[in-house]
Amino acid sequence: MVARFHILYGGSIASDSLKRVFGRRHAINSPAFPTSLNEVERRLPTSLGLDARGLIDRHTLLPYYRAFCPGDRLARAERSLMESAATSVYSVLGLVASDVGSTLKVQRFCPLCVEDDLAERGQPYWRRAHQLPGVIMCVVHGSPLHWVRADPRHPDRHGVHLPGELARQSEPIAVGLGQESVEVALRLARESHALLCGVNEVPKVSLIHAYR
């Protein structure tokens, strides 16, 4: 959302766009857990009908973790997203010392989705389903996702680039997988997407044990 605003706003300096969205020039627009959402709500047109909780449900990965985390932790995570404590979110969800936490900071996209977006909307966008832990396949096209290599000279720390702009810095994740592995990866992508959308037929207790 922020990357698209940056392009449509015509901004050349990332900090200017962050100031307009988050109220702070040095805000970090995390792809998984953007914070200061109360401030974002105050800056959005009321005609959108989108409050901070709606932003959490539609523009963060927290809905995915509702299947694994008890209510008190989720409430603390939501407060952190509404305020300005991204590190606290990772801590509350148990991601600080986990490999899962590090994978959430690597942006992924599907080249075929980018082509579809350009044809249908004129502009690509990042999909939450592609950023979920362990997901390496696109649920729509059944094709390997690409991950964006971080350029140490020009890190996208503020997250204001769109998928198409980073094509030259990307490479496919799943290379040389056998058919059985591809099917497992696709199943994981579909079930992860279902959890993100709140579709869950597995008992929560079982999911919590699996997550641990």
Coordinates of C-alpha atoms in Angstrom, one line a residue:
M1 CA 0.0 0.0 0.0
V2 CA 2.8 2.4 0.9
A3 CA 4.8 1.6 -2.2
R4 CA 1.8 2.3 -4.4
F5 CA 1.2 5.6 -2.6
H6 CA 4.8 6.6 -3.1
I7 CA 4.5 6.0 -6.9
L8 CA 1.1 7.6 -7.3
Y9 CA 2.1 10.6 -5.1
G10 CA 5.1 11.1 -7.4
G11 CA 7.5 11.1 -4.5
S12 CA 11.2 10.8 -5.3
I13 CA 12.3 10.8 -1.7
A14 CA 11.0 7.8 0.4
S15 CA 11.0 9.8 3.7
D16 CA 8.5 12.3 2.2
S17 CA 6.0 9.5 1.5
L18 CA 6.6 7.9 4.9
K19 CA 5.9 11.3 6.6
R20 CA 2.6 11.6 4.7
V21 CA 1.5 8.0 5.6
F22 CA 3.0 7.4 9.1
G23 CA 3.7 10.9 10.3
R24 CA 7.4 10.2 10.7
R25 CA 10.2 10.5 8.1
H26 CA 12.2 7.6 9.5
A27 CA 9.4 5.1 9.9
I28 CA 10.2 1.5 8.8
N29 CA 7.6 0.1 6.5
S30 CA 7.8 -3.5 7.4
P31 CA 6.2 -5.8 4.7
A32 CA 4.9 -8.1 7.4
F33 CA 4.2 -5.9 10.4
P34 CA 3.9 -2.2 9.6
T35 CA 3.4 -0.1 12.7
S36 CA 1.9 3.3 13.7
L37 CA -1.4 2.2 12.2
N38 CA -3.4 4.5 14.5
E39 CA -1.5 7.4 12.8
V40 CA -2.2 5.9 9.4
E41 CA -5.9 5.7 10.2
R42 CA -6.0 9.4 11.1
R43 CA -4.4 10.2 7.7
L44 CA -6.7 8.1 5.6
P45 CA -9.8 9.6 3.9
T46 CA -12.9 8.6 6.0
S47 CA -14.6 7.6 2.8
L48 CA -12.4 4.5 2.7
G49 CA -14.0 3.2 5.9
L50 CA -10.7 1.7 6.9
D51 CA -9.6 1.9 10.6
A52 CA -6.4 0.6 12.3
R53 CA -8.0 -2.8 12.9
G54 CA -9.0 -3.1 9.3
L55 CA -5.5 -2.2 8.2
I56 CA -4.2 -5.1 10.4
D57 CA -6.7 -7.5 8.9
R58 CA -6.1 -6.5 5.3
H59 CA -2.5 -5.3 5.1
T60 CA -0.4 -7.2 7.7
L61 CA 0.4 -10.9 8.4
L62 CA -1.1 -10.9 11.9
P63 CA -4.3 -12.7 10.8
Y64 CA -2.2 -15.7 9.8
Y65 CA -0.8 -16.0 13.4
R66 CA -4.3 -15.9 14.9
A67 CA -4.4 -19.7 14.3
F68 CA -1.4 -20.2 16.5
C69 CA -1.4 -17.6 19.3
P70 CA -3.6 -17.2 22.4
G71 CA -5.8 -14.2 22.6
D72 CA -3.7 -12.2 25.1
R73 CA -0.7 -12.4 22.8
L74 CA -2.7 -11.3 19.8
A75 CA -4.1 -8.4 21.7
R76 CA -0.5 -7.3 22.6
A77 CA 0.6 -7.7 19.0
E78 CA -2.3 -5.6 17.8
R79 CA -1.5 -2.8 20.2
S80 CA 2.1 -2.9 19.0
L81 CA 1.0 -2.5 15.3
M82 CA -1.4 0.3 16.2
E83 CA 1.4 2.1 18.0
S84 CA 5.1 2.0 16.9
A85 CA 6.8 -1.1 18.1
A86 CA 7.6 -3.6 15.3
T87 CA 10.2 -5.3 17.4
S88 CA 7.6 -5.9 20.1
V89 CA 5.4 -7.7 17.6
Y90 CA 8.2 -10.1 16.7
S91 CA 8.9 -10.7 20.4
V92 CA 5.2 -11.3 21.3
L93 CA 4.8 -13.8 18.4
G94 CA 8.1 -15.6 19.3
L95 CA 9.9 -14.7 16.1
V96 CA 12.9 -12.8 17.4
A97 CA 15.1 -15.9 17.8
S98 CA 13.5 -17.9 15.0
D99 CA 14.4 -18.5 11.4
V100 CA 10.8 -17.7 10.6
G101 CA 11.3 -14.1 11.8
S102 CA 14.2 -13.6 9.4
T103 CA 12.3 -14.9 6.4
L104 CA 9.5 -12.4 6.9
K105 CA 12.0 -9.6 6.1
V106 CA 12.8 -11.0 2.6
Q107 CA 10.2 -9.8 0.1
R108 CA 8.8 -12.3 -2.4
F109 CA 6.7 -11.9 -5.5
C110 CA 5.3 -13.9 -8.5
P111 CA 6.4 -12.5 -11.9
L112 CA 3.1 -13.8 -13.5
C113 CA 1.1 -11.9 -10.9
V114 CA 3.1 -8.8 -11.8
E115 CA 2.2 -9.3 -15.5
D116 CA -1.5 -9.7 -14.5
D117 CA -1.5 -6.6 -12.4
L118 CA 0.1 -4.5 -15.1
A119 CA -2.5 -5.7 -17.6
E120 CA -5.5 -5.3 -15.3
R121 CA -4.5 -2.4 -13.0
G122 CA -1.5 -0.7 -14.6
Q123 CA 0.5 -1.3 -11.5
P124 CA 1.7 -4.3 -9.6
Y125 CA 1.4 -4.7 -5.8
W126 CA 2.9 -6.9 -3.1
R127 CA 0.7 -9.8 -2.0
R128 CA 0.5 -10.9 1.6
A129 CA 0.1 -14.6 0.6
H130 CA 3.6 -14.5 -1.0
Q131 CA 5.2 -13.2 2.3
L132 CA 4.0 -16.0 4.6
P133 CA 6.6 -18.2 6.3
G134 CA 7.8 -21.1 4.2
V135 CA 5.8 -20.1 1.2
I136 CA 7.8 -20.5 -2.1
M137 CA 5.0 -21.0 -4.6
C138 CA 2.2 -18.7 -5.9
V139 CA -1.2 -20.0 -5.0
V140 CA -2.7 -18.4 -8.1
H141 CA -0.3 -19.6 -10.8
G142 CA 1.3 -22.5 -9.1
S143 CA 4.7 -21.1 -10.1
P144 CA 7.9 -20.4 -8.0
L145 CA 8.1 -17.1 -6.3
H146 CA 11.0 -14.8 -6.7
W147 CA 12.8 -13.4 -3.7
V148 CA 14.4 -9.9 -3.7
R149 CA 18.1 -9.9 -3.0
A150 CA 19.1 -7.0 -0.7
D151 CA 21.5 -4.6 -2.3
P152 CA 23.8 -3.4 0.5
R153 CA 24.5 -0.2 -1.4
H154 CA 20.8 0.6 -1.9
P155 CA 18.8 -1.3 0.7
D156 CA 15.0 -0.8 0.4
R157 CA 14.8 -0.2 4.2
H158 CA 11.7 2.0 3.8
G159 CA 9.8 -0.5 1.6
V160 CA 8.6 1.9 -1.1
H161 CA 9.5 -0.2 -4.2
L162 CA 7.0 -2.3 -6.2
P163 CA 7.7 -5.8 -7.3
G164 CA 8.3 -4.9 -11.0
E165 CA 10.9 -2.4 -10.1
L166 CA 13.0 -5.0 -8.3
A167 CA 12.9 -7.7 -11.0
R168 CA 16.7 -7.4 -11.8
Q169 CA 17.5 -7.9 -8.1
S170 CA 15.4 -11.1 -7.8
E171 CA 15.8 -14.8 -8.5
P172 CA 13.4 -17.8 -8.2
I173 CA 13.4 -19.5 -4.8
A174 CA 12.4 -23.0 -5.8
V175 CA 14.9 -24.3 -8.4
G176 CA 15.2 -27.9 -9.4
L177 CA 12.4 -29.2 -7.2
G178 CA 11.0 -32.6 -8.0
Q179 CA 7.2 -33.0 -8.7
E180 CA 6.5 -34.4 -5.2
S181 CA 8.3 -31.4 -3.6
V182 CA 6.4 -29.0 -5.8
E183 CA 3.1 -30.5 -4.7
V184 CA 4.1 -30.2 -1.1
A185 CA 5.1 -26.6 -1.6
L186 CA 1.8 -25.8 -3.3
R187 CA -0.2 -27.4 -0.6
L188 CA 1.7 -25.4 2.0
A189 CA 1.0 -22.2 0.1
R190 CA -2.7 -22.9 -0.2
E191 CA -3.1 -23.9 3.4
S192 CA -1.1 -20.9 4.6
H193 CA -3.3 -18.6 2.4
A194 CA -6.4 -20.1 4.0
L195 CA -5.1 -19.3 7.5
L196 CA -4.3 -15.8 6.4
C197 CA -7.9 -15.5 5.2
G198 CA -9.3 -16.9 8.4
V199 CA -10.3 -20.3 6.9
N200 CA -9.2 -22.9 9.4
E201 CA -10.6 -26.4 9.9
V202 CA -7.8 -27.6 12.1
P203 CA -8.4 -27.4 15.9
K204 CA -6.4 -24.5 17.3
V205 CA -4.8 -26.6 20.0
S206 CA -3.3 -28.8 17.3
L207 CA -2.0 -25.8 15.4
I208 CA -0.3 -24.3 18.5
H209 CA 1.6 -27.5 19.1
A210 CA 2.6 -27.7 15.4
Y211 CA 3.8 -24.1 15.5
R212 CA 5.9 -24.8 18.6

